Coordinates of C-alpha atoms in Angstrom, one line a residue:
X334 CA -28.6 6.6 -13.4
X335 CA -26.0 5.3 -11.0
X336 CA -24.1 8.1 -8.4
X337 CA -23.5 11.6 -8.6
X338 CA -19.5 12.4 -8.3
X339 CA -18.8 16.1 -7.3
X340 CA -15.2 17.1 -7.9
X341 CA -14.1 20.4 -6.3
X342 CA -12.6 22.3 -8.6
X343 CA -12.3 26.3 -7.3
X344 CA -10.5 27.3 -4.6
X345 CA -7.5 25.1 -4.2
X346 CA -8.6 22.3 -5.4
X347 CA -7.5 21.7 -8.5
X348 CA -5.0 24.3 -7.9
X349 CA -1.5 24.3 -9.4
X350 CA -0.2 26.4 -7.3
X351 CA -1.3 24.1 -4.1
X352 CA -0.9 21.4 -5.9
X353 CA 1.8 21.3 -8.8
X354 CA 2.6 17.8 -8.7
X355 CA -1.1 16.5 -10.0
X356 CA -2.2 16.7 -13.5
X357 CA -5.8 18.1 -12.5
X358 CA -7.0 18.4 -15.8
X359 CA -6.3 14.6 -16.6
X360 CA -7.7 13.9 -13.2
X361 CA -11.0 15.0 -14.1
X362 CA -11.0 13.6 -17.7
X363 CA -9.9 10.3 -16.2
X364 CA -13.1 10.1 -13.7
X365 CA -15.4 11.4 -16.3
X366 CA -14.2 8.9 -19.4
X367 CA -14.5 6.0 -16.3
X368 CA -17.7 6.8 -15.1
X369 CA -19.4 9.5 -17.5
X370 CA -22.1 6.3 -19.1
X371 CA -23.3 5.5 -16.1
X372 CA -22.7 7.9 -13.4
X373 CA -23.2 12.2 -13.2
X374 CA -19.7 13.6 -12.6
X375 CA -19.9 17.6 -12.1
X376 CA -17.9 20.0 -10.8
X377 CA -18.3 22.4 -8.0
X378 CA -17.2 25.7 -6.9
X379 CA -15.4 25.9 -3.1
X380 CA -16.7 22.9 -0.7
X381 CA -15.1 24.2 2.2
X382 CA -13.2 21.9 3.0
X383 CA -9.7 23.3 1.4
X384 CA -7.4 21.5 3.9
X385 CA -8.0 18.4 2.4
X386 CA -8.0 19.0 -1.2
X387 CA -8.4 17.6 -3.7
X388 CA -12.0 16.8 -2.6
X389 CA -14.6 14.2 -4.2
X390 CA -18.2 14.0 -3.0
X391 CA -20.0 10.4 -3.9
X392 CA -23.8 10.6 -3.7
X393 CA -25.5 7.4 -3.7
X394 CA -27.1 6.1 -6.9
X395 CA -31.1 7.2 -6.2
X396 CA -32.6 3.4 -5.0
X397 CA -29.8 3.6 -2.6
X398 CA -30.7 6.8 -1.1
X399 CA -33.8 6.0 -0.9
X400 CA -32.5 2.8 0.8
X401 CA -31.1 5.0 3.5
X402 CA -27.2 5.4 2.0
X403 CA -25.5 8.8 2.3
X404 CA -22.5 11.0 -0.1
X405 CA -19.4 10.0 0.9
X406 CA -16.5 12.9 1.1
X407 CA -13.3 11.8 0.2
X408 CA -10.6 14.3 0.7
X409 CA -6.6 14.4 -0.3
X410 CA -7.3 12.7 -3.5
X411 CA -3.9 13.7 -5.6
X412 CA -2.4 10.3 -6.4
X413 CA -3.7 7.7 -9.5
X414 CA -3.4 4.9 -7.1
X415 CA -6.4 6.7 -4.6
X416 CA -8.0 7.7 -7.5
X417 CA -8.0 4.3 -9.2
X418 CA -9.6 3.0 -6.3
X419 CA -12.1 5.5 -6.0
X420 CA -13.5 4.6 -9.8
X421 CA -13.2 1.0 -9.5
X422 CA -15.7 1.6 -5.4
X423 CA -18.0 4.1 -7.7
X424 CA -18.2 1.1 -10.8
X425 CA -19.1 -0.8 -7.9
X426 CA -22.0 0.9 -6.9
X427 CA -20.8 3.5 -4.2
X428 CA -22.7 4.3 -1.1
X429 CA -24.8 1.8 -0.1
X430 CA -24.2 -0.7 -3.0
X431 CA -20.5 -1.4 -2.7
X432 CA -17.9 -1.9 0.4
X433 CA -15.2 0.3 0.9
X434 CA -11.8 -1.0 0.8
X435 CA -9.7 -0.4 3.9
X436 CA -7.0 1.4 1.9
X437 CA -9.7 4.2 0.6
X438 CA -11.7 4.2 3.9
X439 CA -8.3 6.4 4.7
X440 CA -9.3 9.2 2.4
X441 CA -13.1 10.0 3.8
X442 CA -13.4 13.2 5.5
X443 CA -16.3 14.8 7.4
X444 CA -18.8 16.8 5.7
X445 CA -18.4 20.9 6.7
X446 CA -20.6 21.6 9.2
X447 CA -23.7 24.2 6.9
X448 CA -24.1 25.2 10.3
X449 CA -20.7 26.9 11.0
X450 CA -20.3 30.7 10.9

């Protein structure tokens, strides 16, 4: 099994109303017809991080965890272009396995803090 893809899809992610100009539906059936062989794509209730919505989480396939690689948050993802790029780093491998273009290194975001009030 390769990585573990975690769409937000609650709060304003995935939102129409926040978003109106993204097809979120299609966004999701795009990423799981891409990588649903060979990768686990869920989706998740609020991940806290709504500012940045749409938000994707990338954990690394299991050998590369295990290799030392860590998820990957990758937040503002509401154009094909970004999202493209994100499938094509994921069919690469992901964390650990595959290095991240320049153009998507723009879209990671920090991790909430579990910590935080």
């Amino acid at each position: 099994m390769g990585c573990t893809v975690t769409v937000c899809r609650d709060c304003c992610c995935g939102s129409r109303p926040k978003h109106p100009q993204v097809d979120h539906d299609a966004q999701l059936d795009r990423v799981r017809a891409a990588l649903g062989r060979d990768h686990r794509v869920r989706t998740s209730n609020c991940l806290d991080v709504c500012a940045q919505s749409n938000v994707f989480v990338v954990n690394p396939a299991p050998a590369a965890r295990r290799a030392g690689a860590r998820p990957v948050w990758f937040g503002l993802i509401l154009d094909d272009a970004v999202l493209t790029d994100l499938i094509e780093w994921i069919q690469a491998g992901g964390p650990g396995e595959a290095e991240l273009r320049s153009v998507l290194e723009l879209s990671v975001i920090e991790a909430p803090d579990a910590s935080a009030p």
